[in-house]
Amino acid sequence: MRERTLKLVVTFPSTTAAMAMEKHCKAGGAPGRLIPVPREITAGCGMAWMARREDRPALERVVGDHAVPVQGWYELLL
Amino acid sequence: MIYLDNAATTLRKPRQVIDAVAEAMGALGNSARGTHGGSLAASRVVYGAREKAAALFGCPRADHVVFTCNSTEALNIAIHGGIPAGSHVISTDLEHNSVLRPLYRLEREGRASLSFVPADRRGRIDYADFERLLRPETRAVVCTHASNLTGNLVDIARVGAFARAHGLLFIVDASQTAGVFPIAMEEMGIDVLCFTGHKGLMGPQGTGGLCIREGVELRPWKVGGSGVQTYLETQPEEYPTRLEAGTLNGHGIAGLSAALDFIRETGPDAIRRKETGLMRRFYAGVSATEGVTVYGDFSGDRAAVVALNIRDYDSGQVSDALSEDYGIATRPGAHCAPRMHRALGTVEQGAVRFSFGWFNTEDEVDAAAAAVRELAL
């Protein structure tokens, strides 16, 4: 397995919100990609947005500008 | 991409299925809505699909094949429309949420009580438990034909004999087996068979249905336009109209009809031999690897599914690594099968599910097994 590093993980209340996040991040050039929600957050499946820790301000701007519903912000070893 | 998520949906479809949908979108009117050429073309396609589904599943009457948008809808119709209030229902730990959530809802609303045949750590059930769980008020058995997580098969003929002996309604979820494993409703004692079109049948998403044994009464949960008996204030009683209010997915059903042709021409036996052969090849390539835990019972016939974990790694991270680093598509997490994961002891970790289909190759299987071995190093 890949070496784990500390990552920023954003979770959403729905798949629709996750897809909105991807659309707006891609359109605005914000970094990251969708991954399965890590088990440290929930065992209940779903998608999360993963990026570098230092990308948080850019992602917060996307979330704020486009009113993307977010469930939580996490920093995890992935 | 090496696509090994066929238990979720078969991504690769026979060419004739794709062509049939495209042709239908340029040619079909609304089925059962008049007698102009477009409407009749749709009615003929839908009727043909009913006949083919009835033949495949041993349903004696084509007019007892009802089309829905998937097996979840079919199961909801069967469970909510066929189980009388106050019933006790027996199901199993192998079930998908498409069975569990409708049953749990009945229980929460005080309309049914539930018992589940437990599964052991290898996902196996003891058939004697059905007798043990029987109560005077038991009215129905709802049971999958195969676990979508482990691939373990349920002997539905045996469960059907139990249900018939006690006069119970027997509802079968064939989501993981339709088109691949033999299903004969009459011989197996199945009252309602629920299927989806987009998995083993290799048809379009948005298609599925239920086959109903003659004499079984299901109350519709949706009522509305039927194209017949317009001045009747209630839904017509006749199947399939009783359960098909609103416009059918004619374009999708045209694809499903072509898929049923493909299944018949290719032969479910040939499909099963190939898919389970690939599954066993993969199992042989990973099961002895240090750090790899494979779930399920591989001692007999089984669906073409292998669920595993690598060491204590998060199944989501393993699946993500397979996708990002190897181009292999699998499904991590809980697979909408909460009771099965509890039985296996994998609630926290989930599992990585590899599921094989008609269009997979031995080279793809070998590449996937090599990737698992490498991730386990």
Short mmCIF file of C-alpha atoms in Angstrom, two decimals:
data_model
loop_
_atom_site.label_atom_id
_atom_site.label_comp_id
_atom_site.label_asym_id
_atom_site.label_seq_id
_atom_site.Cartn_x
_atom_site.Cartn_y
_atom_site.Cartn_z
CA MET A 1 0.00 0.00 0.00
CA ARG A 2 1.03 3.59 -0.55
CA GLU A 3 2.78 5.48 2.22
CA ARG A 4 0.20 7.32 4.27
CA THR A 5 0.38 11.08 4.70
CA LEU A 6 -1.85 13.55 6.50
CA LYS A 7 -4.67 14.60 4.17
CA LEU A 8 -7.64 16.91 4.28
CA VAL A 9 -10.96 15.08 3.92
CA VAL A 10 -14.32 16.79 3.39
CA THR A 11 -17.54 14.84 3.85
CA PHE A 12 -21.02 15.62 2.59
CA PRO A 13 -24.60 14.87 3.62
CA SER A 14 -25.42 13.38 0.21
CA THR A 15 -23.90 12.07 -3.01
CA THR A 16 -25.45 15.04 -4.79
CA ALA A 17 -23.43 17.42 -2.61
CA ALA A 18 -20.25 15.43 -3.33
CA MET A 19 -20.89 15.73 -7.07
CA ALA A 20 -21.49 19.47 -6.71
CA MET A 21 -18.16 19.77 -4.89
CA GLU A 22 -16.36 17.98 -7.70
CA LYS A 23 -18.02 20.13 -10.36
CA HIS A 24 -17.19 23.42 -8.67
CA CYS A 25 -13.65 22.40 -7.73
CA LYS A 26 -12.89 21.35 -11.30
CA ALA A 27 -14.44 24.51 -12.73
CA GLY A 28 -12.46 26.73 -10.36
CA GLY A 29 -9.20 24.80 -10.52
CA ALA A 30 -9.38 23.80 -6.84
CA PRO A 31 -7.35 20.65 -6.04
CA GLY A 32 -8.43 17.23 -4.80
CA ARG A 33 -10.51 14.23 -5.85
CA LEU A 34 -13.34 12.00 -4.67
CA ILE A 35 -12.52 8.93 -2.55
CA PRO A 36 -14.57 6.43 -0.51
CA VAL A 37 -15.34 7.87 2.93
CA PRO A 38 -12.57 6.61 5.27
CA ARG A 39 -13.64 4.27 8.06
CA GLU A 40 -12.29 6.69 10.69
CA ILE A 41 -15.24 8.92 9.77
CA THR A 42 -17.96 6.36 9.08
CA ALA A 43 -18.41 2.71 8.10
CA GLY A 44 -21.60 3.64 6.28
CA CYS A 45 -20.13 4.18 2.78
CA GLY A 46 -20.35 7.28 0.60
CA MET A 47 -17.94 9.68 -1.07
CA ALA A 48 -15.58 12.28 0.37
CA TRP A 49 -13.30 14.94 -1.14
CA MET A 50 -9.59 14.44 -0.44
CA ALA A 51 -6.93 17.12 -0.87
CA ARG A 52 -3.73 18.34 0.78
CA ARG A 53 -4.02 20.05 4.15
CA GLU A 54 -2.76 23.32 2.66
CA ASP A 55 -5.61 23.30 0.12
CA ARG A 56 -8.20 24.03 2.80
CA PRO A 57 -8.58 27.77 2.10
CA ALA A 58 -9.19 27.11 -1.59
CA LEU A 59 -11.76 24.44 -0.80
CA GLU A 60 -13.48 26.62 1.78
CA ARG A 61 -13.86 29.27 -0.89
CA VAL A 62 -15.50 26.78 -3.26
CA VAL A 63 -17.85 25.57 -0.53
CA GLY A 64 -18.74 29.14 0.45
CA ASP A 65 -19.09 30.54 -3.07
CA HIS A 66 -21.34 27.73 -4.26
CA ALA A 67 -23.14 26.86 -1.00
CA VAL A 68 -22.01 23.24 -1.18
CA PRO A 69 -23.51 21.40 1.83
CA VAL A 70 -20.64 20.00 3.91
CA GLN A 71 -20.91 17.56 6.78
CA GLY A 72 -17.39 17.79 8.18
CA TRP A 73 -13.72 18.71 7.69
CA TYR A 74 -11.12 16.15 8.81
CA GLU A 75 -7.39 15.68 8.80
CA LEU A 76 -6.50 12.01 8.46
CA LEU A 77 -3.54 9.81 7.62
CA LEU A 78 -4.40 8.33 4.22
CA MET B 1 -10.19 -0.04 -16.77
CA ILE B 2 -10.51 -3.60 -15.53
CA TYR B 3 -14.13 -3.64 -14.42
CA LEU B 4 -14.77 -6.01 -11.51
CA ASP B 5 -17.91 -4.47 -10.02
CA ASN B 6 -20.45 -6.55 -11.91
CA ALA B 7 -22.46 -7.24 -8.75
CA ALA B 8 -23.27 -3.51 -8.70
CA THR B 9 -24.04 -3.36 -12.40
CA THR B 10 -22.64 -4.93 -15.54
CA LEU B 11 -20.89 -1.98 -17.16
CA ARG B 12 -20.17 -3.83 -20.40
CA LYS B 13 -23.35 -4.76 -22.29
CA PRO B 14 -23.96 -6.88 -25.36
CA ARG B 15 -23.92 -4.73 -28.51
CA GLN B 16 -27.47 -5.81 -29.35
CA VAL B 17 -28.72 -4.35 -26.05
CA ILE B 18 -27.20 -0.96 -26.81
CA ASP B 19 -28.56 -1.02 -30.35
CA ALA B 20 -32.03 -2.02 -29.14
CA VAL B 21 -32.24 0.96 -26.76
CA ALA B 22 -31.05 3.37 -29.44
CA GLU B 23 -33.53 2.00 -31.97
CA ALA B 24 -36.37 2.09 -29.46
CA MET B 25 -35.70 5.75 -28.72
CA GLY B 26 -36.37 6.54 -32.34
CA ALA B 27 -39.34 4.27 -32.82
CA LEU B 28 -41.44 3.58 -29.71
CA GLY B 29 -44.56 5.39 -28.60
CA ASN B 30 -46.22 4.79 -25.24
CA SER B 31 -47.11 1.16 -24.58
CA ALA B 32 -50.82 0.44 -24.11
CA ARG B 33 -51.81 3.96 -25.06
CA GLY B 34 -53.75 3.63 -28.30
CA THR B 35 -53.32 1.69 -31.51
CA HIS B 36 -51.21 3.88 -33.75
CA GLY B 37 -47.98 2.42 -35.02
CA GLY B 38 -45.74 3.92 -32.35
CA SER B 39 -47.89 2.77 -29.45
CA LEU B 40 -48.34 -0.71 -30.88
CA ALA B 41 -44.60 -0.98 -31.49
CA ALA B 42 -44.02 -0.26 -27.80
CA SER B 43 -46.78 -2.65 -26.70
CA ARG B 44 -45.27 -5.42 -28.82
CA VAL B 45 -41.78 -4.85 -27.43
CA VAL B 46 -43.06 -4.86 -23.84
CA TYR B 47 -45.16 -7.97 -24.41
CA GLY B 48 -42.23 -9.75 -26.00
CA ALA B 49 -40.06 -8.92 -23.02
CA ARG B 50 -42.73 -10.33 -20.68
CA GLU B 51 -42.77 -13.59 -22.61
CA LYS B 52 -38.99 -13.88 -22.54
CA ALA B 53 -38.76 -13.14 -18.80
CA ALA B 54 -41.54 -15.64 -18.08
CA ALA B 55 -39.69 -18.29 -20.08
CA LEU B 56 -36.37 -17.64 -18.34
CA PHE B 57 -37.80 -17.80 -14.82
CA GLY B 58 -40.43 -20.47 -15.30
CA CYS B 59 -43.29 -18.05 -14.68
CA PRO B 60 -46.38 -19.75 -16.15
CA ARG B 61 -48.05 -16.54 -17.35
CA ALA B 62 -46.46 -13.69 -19.30
CA ASP B 63 -49.18 -11.37 -17.96
CA HIS B 64 -47.87 -12.03 -14.46
CA VAL B 65 -44.51 -10.46 -15.33
CA VAL B 66 -44.61 -6.88 -14.04
CA PHE B 67 -41.95 -4.36 -15.00
CA THR B 68 -40.41 -1.97 -12.47
CA CYS B 69 -37.35 0.26 -12.49
CA ASN B 70 -35.21 -2.19 -10.48
CA SER B 71 -35.40 -5.05 -7.99
CA THR B 72 -35.69 -2.63 -5.05
CA GLU B 73 -38.98 -1.37 -6.45
CA ALA B 74 -40.09 -4.95 -7.14
CA LEU B 75 -39.23 -6.00 -3.56
CA ASN B 76 -41.07 -3.00 -2.12
CA ILE B 77 -44.16 -3.90 -4.14
CA ALA B 78 -43.98 -7.53 -3.03
CA ILE B 79 -43.21 -6.86 0.64
CA HIS B 80 -45.58 -3.95 1.20
CA GLY B 81 -48.26 -5.30 -1.09
CA GLY B 82 -48.18 -8.99 -0.23
CA ILE B 83 -47.55 -9.34 3.50
CA PRO B 84 -50.74 -8.98 5.59
CA ALA B 85 -50.77 -6.74 8.68
CA GLY B 86 -49.88 -8.59 11.86
CA SER B 87 -47.68 -11.12 10.08
CA HIS B 88 -44.46 -12.63 11.31
CA VAL B 89 -41.85 -12.74 8.54
CA ILE B 90 -38.71 -14.86 8.28
CA SER B 91 -35.71 -13.53 6.37
CA THR B 92 -31.93 -14.06 6.56
CA ASP B 93 -28.72 -12.29 7.49
CA LEU B 94 -27.66 -12.43 3.85
CA GLU B 95 -30.13 -9.80 2.73
CA HIS B 96 -29.44 -6.51 0.99
CA ASN B 97 -31.02 -3.30 2.26
CA SER B 98 -33.54 -3.60 -0.59
CA VAL B 99 -35.09 -6.40 1.46
CA LEU B 100 -34.12 -5.22 4.94
CA ARG B 101 -35.35 -1.65 4.84
CA PRO B 102 -38.87 -2.50 3.59
CA LEU B 103 -39.07 -5.20 6.28
CA TYR B 104 -37.73 -2.89 9.00
CA ARG B 105 -40.28 -0.28 7.97
CA LEU B 106 -43.12 -2.79 8.37
CA GLU B 107 -41.74 -3.67 11.79
CA ARG B 108 -41.39 -0.04 12.91
CA GLU B 109 -44.92 0.71 11.81
CA GLY B 110 -46.17 -2.21 13.88
CA ARG B 111 -47.37 -4.10 10.81
CA ALA B 112 -45.05 -7.09 11.06
CA SER B 113 -42.61 -8.85 13.34
CA LEU B 114 -39.35 -10.19 11.96
CA SER B 115 -36.94 -13.06 12.53
CA PHE B 116 -33.67 -13.58 10.71
CA VAL B 117 -31.94 -16.86 9.99
CA PRO B 118 -28.42 -16.12 11.26
CA ALA B 119 -25.27 -16.49 9.19
CA ASP B 120 -22.00 -17.78 10.61
CA ARG B 121 -18.54 -16.26 10.13
CA ARG B 122 -18.35 -17.76 6.65
CA GLY B 123 -21.74 -16.37 5.71
CA ARG B 124 -23.50 -19.76 5.80
CA ILE B 125 -26.99 -20.41 7.12
CA ASP B 126 -28.44 -23.48 8.82
CA TYR B 127 -31.66 -24.39 6.98
CA ALA B 128 -33.10 -25.96 10.13
CA ASP B 129 -33.34 -22.41 11.51
CA PHE B 130 -36.31 -21.71 9.22
CA GLU B 131 -38.30 -24.37 11.10
CA ARG B 132 -37.01 -23.13 14.45
CA LEU B 133 -38.12 -19.56 13.72
CA LEU B 134 -41.62 -20.57 12.56
CA ARG B 135 -44.52 -19.16 14.59
CA PRO B 136 -48.28 -19.58 14.29
CA GLU B 137 -48.50 -16.05 12.84
CA THR B 138 -45.68 -16.53 10.31
CA ARG B 139 -47.02 -15.61 6.87
CA ALA B 140 -44.01 -14.98 4.65
CA VAL B 141 -40.38 -15.76 3.87
CA VAL B 142 -38.26 -13.16 2.07
CA CYS B 143 -34.92 -14.45 0.95
CA THR B 144 -32.09 -13.64 -1.42
CA HIS B 145 -30.84 -16.23 -3.90
CA ALA B 146 -27.21 -15.18 -3.30
CA SER B 147 -25.41 -12.81 -0.96
CA ASN B 148 -24.24 -9.71 -2.81
CA LEU B 149 -21.28 -9.57 -0.42
CA THR B 150 -19.92 -13.10 -0.15
CA GLY B 151 -21.47 -14.70 -3.23
CA ASN B 152 -22.81 -17.58 -1.10
CA LEU B 153 -25.90 -19.13 -2.67
CA VAL B 154 -29.10 -19.91 -0.82
CA ASP B 155 -30.84 -23.17 -1.77
CA ILE B 156 -34.11 -21.47 -2.67
CA ALA B 157 -35.76 -24.74 -3.69
CA ARG B 158 -35.23 -25.95 -0.12
CA VAL B 159 -36.55 -22.72 1.36
CA GLY B 160 -39.44 -22.83 -1.11
CA ALA B 161 -40.36 -26.34 0.04
CA PHE B 162 -40.39 -25.08 3.63
CA ALA B 163 -42.58 -22.12 2.68
CA ARG B 164 -44.99 -24.30 0.69
CA ALA B 165 -45.24 -26.86 3.51
CA HIS B 166 -46.39 -24.13 5.88
CA GLY B 167 -48.50 -22.10 3.46
CA LEU B 168 -46.16 -19.09 3.54
CA LEU B 169 -45.74 -16.44 0.85
CA PHE B 170 -42.23 -16.93 -0.59
CA ILE B 171 -40.58 -13.82 -2.03
CA VAL B 172 -37.15 -14.26 -3.65
CA ASP B 173 -34.59 -11.54 -4.40
CA ALA B 174 -32.78 -12.74 -7.52
CA SER B 175 -30.73 -9.57 -8.00
CA GLN B 176 -27.43 -11.45 -7.99
CA THR B 177 -28.49 -14.57 -9.88
CA ALA B 178 -31.04 -13.76 -12.61
CA GLY B 179 -29.67 -14.74 -15.99
CA VAL B 180 -26.84 -16.79 -14.52
CA PHE B 181 -28.30 -19.41 -12.16
CA PRO B 182 -31.30 -21.62 -12.94
CA ILE B 183 -34.57 -20.30 -11.54
CA ALA B 184 -37.81 -22.25 -11.97
CA MET B 185 -40.61 -20.58 -10.03
CA GLU B 186 -43.05 -23.47 -9.98
CA GLU B 187 -40.54 -26.17 -9.12
CA MET B 188 -38.84 -24.01 -6.50
CA GLY B 189 -42.09 -22.95 -4.86
CA ILE B 190 -41.48 -19.25 -5.51
CA ASP B 191 -44.54 -17.01 -5.20
CA VAL B 192 -42.89 -13.73 -6.19
CA LEU B 193 -39.55 -13.48 -7.95
CA CYS B 194 -37.93 -10.03 -7.93
CA PHE B 195 -35.21 -9.29 -10.48
CA THR B 196 -33.18 -6.42 -11.83
CA GLY B 197 -32.31 -5.97 -15.47
CA HIS B 198 -28.90 -4.36 -15.28
CA LYS B 199 -26.76 -6.94 -13.47
CA GLY B 200 -26.49 -10.54 -14.63
CA LEU B 201 -29.14 -10.02 -17.29
CA MET B 202 -26.88 -7.36 -18.87
CA GLY B 203 -29.76 -5.05 -19.71
CA PRO B 204 -30.13 -1.30 -19.09
CA GLN B 205 -30.32 0.33 -15.68
CA GLY B 206 -33.87 1.38 -14.86
CA THR B 207 -35.28 -2.03 -15.72
CA GLY B 208 -36.38 -4.87 -13.48
CA GLY B 209 -39.53 -6.54 -12.39
CA LEU B 210 -41.38 -9.20 -10.54
CA CYS B 211 -42.84 -12.49 -11.65
CA ILE B 212 -45.96 -13.47 -9.74
CA ARG B 213 -47.36 -16.96 -9.30
CA GLU B 214 -51.01 -17.25 -10.31
CA GLY B 215 -53.28 -16.67 -7.35
CA VAL B 216 -50.88 -14.43 -5.40
CA GLU B 217 -52.50 -11.09 -4.58
CA LEU B 218 -50.30 -7.99 -4.35
CA ARG B 219 -51.81 -4.62 -3.47
CA PRO B 220 -50.38 -1.78 -5.59
CA TRP B 221 -48.69 1.10 -3.73
CA LYS B 222 -48.98 3.39 -6.73
CA VAL B 223 -52.10 3.83 -8.81
CA GLY B 224 -52.76 5.94 -11.85
CA GLY B 225 -52.81 5.88 -15.63
CA SER B 226 -53.14 2.45 -17.19
CA GLY B 227 -54.41 3.07 -20.70
CA VAL B 228 -57.48 0.93 -19.96
CA GLN B 229 -60.68 1.24 -17.88
CA THR B 230 -60.27 5.01 -17.71
CA TYR B 231 -63.64 5.62 -15.96
CA LEU B 232 -62.86 3.16 -13.17
CA GLU B 233 -61.94 5.07 -10.02
CA THR B 234 -59.65 2.33 -8.78
CA GLN B 235 -56.62 0.68 -10.31
CA PRO B 236 -57.62 -2.20 -12.62
CA GLU B 237 -57.29 -5.55 -10.84
CA GLU B 238 -55.67 -7.44 -13.70
CA TYR B 239 -51.96 -8.14 -13.70
CA PRO B 240 -49.68 -6.63 -14.91
CA THR B 241 -51.74 -3.41 -15.16
CA ARG B 242 -52.52 -3.54 -11.44
CA LEU B 243 -48.87 -2.86 -10.58
CA GLU B 244 -47.75 -0.77 -13.56
CA ALA B 245 -49.43 2.63 -13.14
CA GLY B 246 -47.85 5.27 -15.36
CA THR B 247 -45.76 5.06 -18.50
CA LEU B 248 -43.37 2.12 -18.58
CA ASN B 249 -39.69 2.49 -19.38
CA GLY B 250 -40.29 1.23 -22.91
CA HIS B 251 -36.84 2.18 -24.17
CA GLY B 252 -35.17 0.34 -21.31
CA ILE B 253 -37.48 -2.65 -21.67
CA ALA B 254 -36.52 -2.86 -25.35
CA GLY B 255 -32.91 -3.19 -24.18
CA LEU B 256 -33.91 -5.72 -21.56
CA SER B 257 -35.71 -7.73 -24.22
CA ALA B 258 -32.54 -7.80 -26.34
CA ALA B 259 -30.59 -8.79 -23.22
CA LEU B 260 -32.98 -11.69 -22.59
CA ASP B 261 -32.37 -12.78 -26.19
CA PHE B 262 -28.62 -12.64 -25.56
CA ILE B 263 -29.00 -14.72 -22.38
CA ARG B 264 -31.09 -17.33 -24.19
CA GLU B 265 -28.75 -17.52 -27.20
CA THR B 266 -25.60 -17.67 -25.09
CA GLY B 267 -27.13 -19.92 -22.45
CA PRO B 268 -27.17 -19.30 -18.70
CA ASP B 269 -25.10 -22.45 -18.22
CA ALA B 270 -22.30 -21.12 -20.41
CA ILE B 271 -22.49 -17.72 -18.72
CA ARG B 272 -22.37 -19.32 -15.27
CA ARG B 273 -19.44 -21.57 -16.19
CA LYS B 274 -17.42 -18.63 -17.45
CA GLU B 275 -18.22 -16.20 -14.62
CA THR B 276 -17.73 -18.71 -11.81
CA GLY B 277 -14.58 -19.99 -13.53
CA LEU B 278 -13.13 -16.49 -13.41
CA MET B 279 -14.20 -16.15 -9.78
CA ARG B 280 -12.46 -19.42 -8.84
CA ARG B 281 -9.33 -18.41 -10.78
CA PHE B 282 -9.17 -15.16 -8.82
CA TYR B 283 -9.81 -16.97 -5.53
CA ALA B 284 -6.96 -19.38 -6.29
CA GLY B 285 -4.71 -16.40 -6.99
CA VAL B 286 -5.33 -14.56 -3.73
CA SER B 287 -6.66 -16.91 -1.05
CA ALA B 288 -3.30 -18.27 0.11
CA THR B 289 -1.62 -14.85 0.18
CA GLU B 290 -0.34 -13.83 3.59
CA GLY B 291 -2.32 -10.90 4.93
CA VAL B 292 -5.36 -11.55 2.69
CA THR B 293 -8.64 -12.62 4.30
CA VAL B 294 -11.31 -13.95 1.94
CA TYR B 295 -14.91 -14.15 3.15
CA GLY B 296 -17.58 -16.68 2.26
CA ASP B 297 -17.97 -20.36 1.56
CA PHE B 298 -16.10 -21.67 -1.48
CA SER B 299 -16.96 -25.35 -0.98
CA GLY B 300 -19.85 -25.49 -3.46
CA ASP B 301 -21.78 -23.60 -6.13
CA ARG B 302 -21.60 -19.87 -5.59
CA ALA B 303 -22.07 -16.56 -7.36
CA ALA B 304 -19.10 -14.93 -9.09
CA VAL B 305 -18.15 -12.71 -6.15
CA VAL B 306 -15.03 -12.64 -3.97
CA ALA B 307 -14.96 -10.31 -0.96
CA LEU B 308 -11.67 -9.84 0.85
CA ASN B 309 -9.59 -7.62 3.07
CA ILE B 310 -5.87 -6.98 3.10
CA ARG B 311 -4.38 -6.93 6.59
CA ASP B 312 -6.21 -4.28 8.65
CA TYR B 313 -6.32 -1.77 5.81
CA ASP B 314 -9.44 0.31 5.28
CA SER B 315 -11.35 -1.38 2.43
CA GLY B 316 -12.01 2.06 0.94
CA GLN B 317 -8.30 2.81 0.74
CA VAL B 318 -7.56 -0.59 -0.81
CA SER B 319 -10.30 -0.09 -3.40
CA ASP B 320 -9.02 3.44 -4.07
CA ALA B 321 -5.47 2.13 -4.55
CA LEU B 322 -6.74 -0.57 -6.93
CA SER B 323 -8.56 2.10 -8.93
CA GLU B 324 -5.90 4.81 -8.92
CA ASP B 325 -2.74 2.70 -9.18
CA TYR B 326 -3.93 -0.36 -11.12
CA GLY B 327 -7.04 0.76 -12.98
CA ILE B 328 -9.14 -1.95 -11.34
CA ALA B 329 -12.75 -1.13 -10.37
CA THR B 330 -14.03 -2.81 -7.20
CA ARG B 331 -16.53 -1.94 -4.49
CA PRO B 332 -15.42 -1.25 -0.90
CA GLY B 333 -17.39 -0.55 2.26
CA ALA B 334 -20.60 -2.14 3.42
CA HIS B 335 -22.36 -3.06 0.15
CA CYS B 336 -25.82 -2.26 1.60
CA ALA B 337 -25.53 -5.56 3.51
CA PRO B 338 -25.35 -4.58 7.20
CA ARG B 339 -26.40 -7.91 8.72
CA MET B 340 -23.93 -9.82 6.53
CA HIS B 341 -21.05 -7.57 7.58
CA ARG B 342 -22.00 -8.00 11.24
CA ALA B 343 -21.97 -11.77 10.78
CA LEU B 344 -18.55 -11.64 9.13
CA GLY B 345 -17.17 -9.23 11.74
CA THR B 346 -16.31 -6.61 9.12
CA VAL B 347 -18.47 -3.65 10.14
CA GLU B 348 -15.51 -1.34 10.82
CA GLN B 349 -13.24 -2.44 8.01
CA GLY B 350 -15.82 -3.16 5.35
CA ALA B 351 -14.55 -5.41 2.57
CA VAL B 352 -13.28 -5.10 -0.99
CA ARG B 353 -15.64 -6.88 -3.35
CA PHE B 354 -14.47 -8.27 -6.70
CA SER B 355 -17.37 -9.41 -8.87
CA PHE B 356 -16.95 -11.02 -12.26
CA GLY B 357 -19.04 -10.85 -15.40
CA TRP B 358 -19.44 -12.29 -18.87
CA PHE B 359 -17.12 -9.75 -20.50
CA ASN B 360 -14.19 -10.24 -18.11
CA THR B 361 -11.13 -12.18 -19.21
CA GLU B 362 -8.62 -14.45 -17.51
CA ASP B 363 -5.92 -11.82 -18.11
CA GLU B 364 -7.97 -9.26 -16.21
CA VAL B 365 -8.50 -11.70 -13.36
CA ASP B 366 -4.79 -12.49 -13.20
CA ALA B 367 -3.93 -8.77 -13.16
CA ALA B 368 -6.37 -8.22 -10.29
CA ALA B 369 -4.95 -11.13 -8.29
CA ALA B 370 -1.41 -9.85 -8.85
CA ALA B 371 -2.48 -6.39 -7.66
CA VAL B 372 -3.95 -7.85 -4.46
CA ARG B 373 -0.78 -9.82 -3.80
CA GLU B 374 1.33 -6.71 -4.34
CA LEU B 375 -0.82 -4.58 -2.01
CA ALA B 376 -0.49 -7.28 0.64
CA LEU B 377 3.32 -7.18 0.63
#
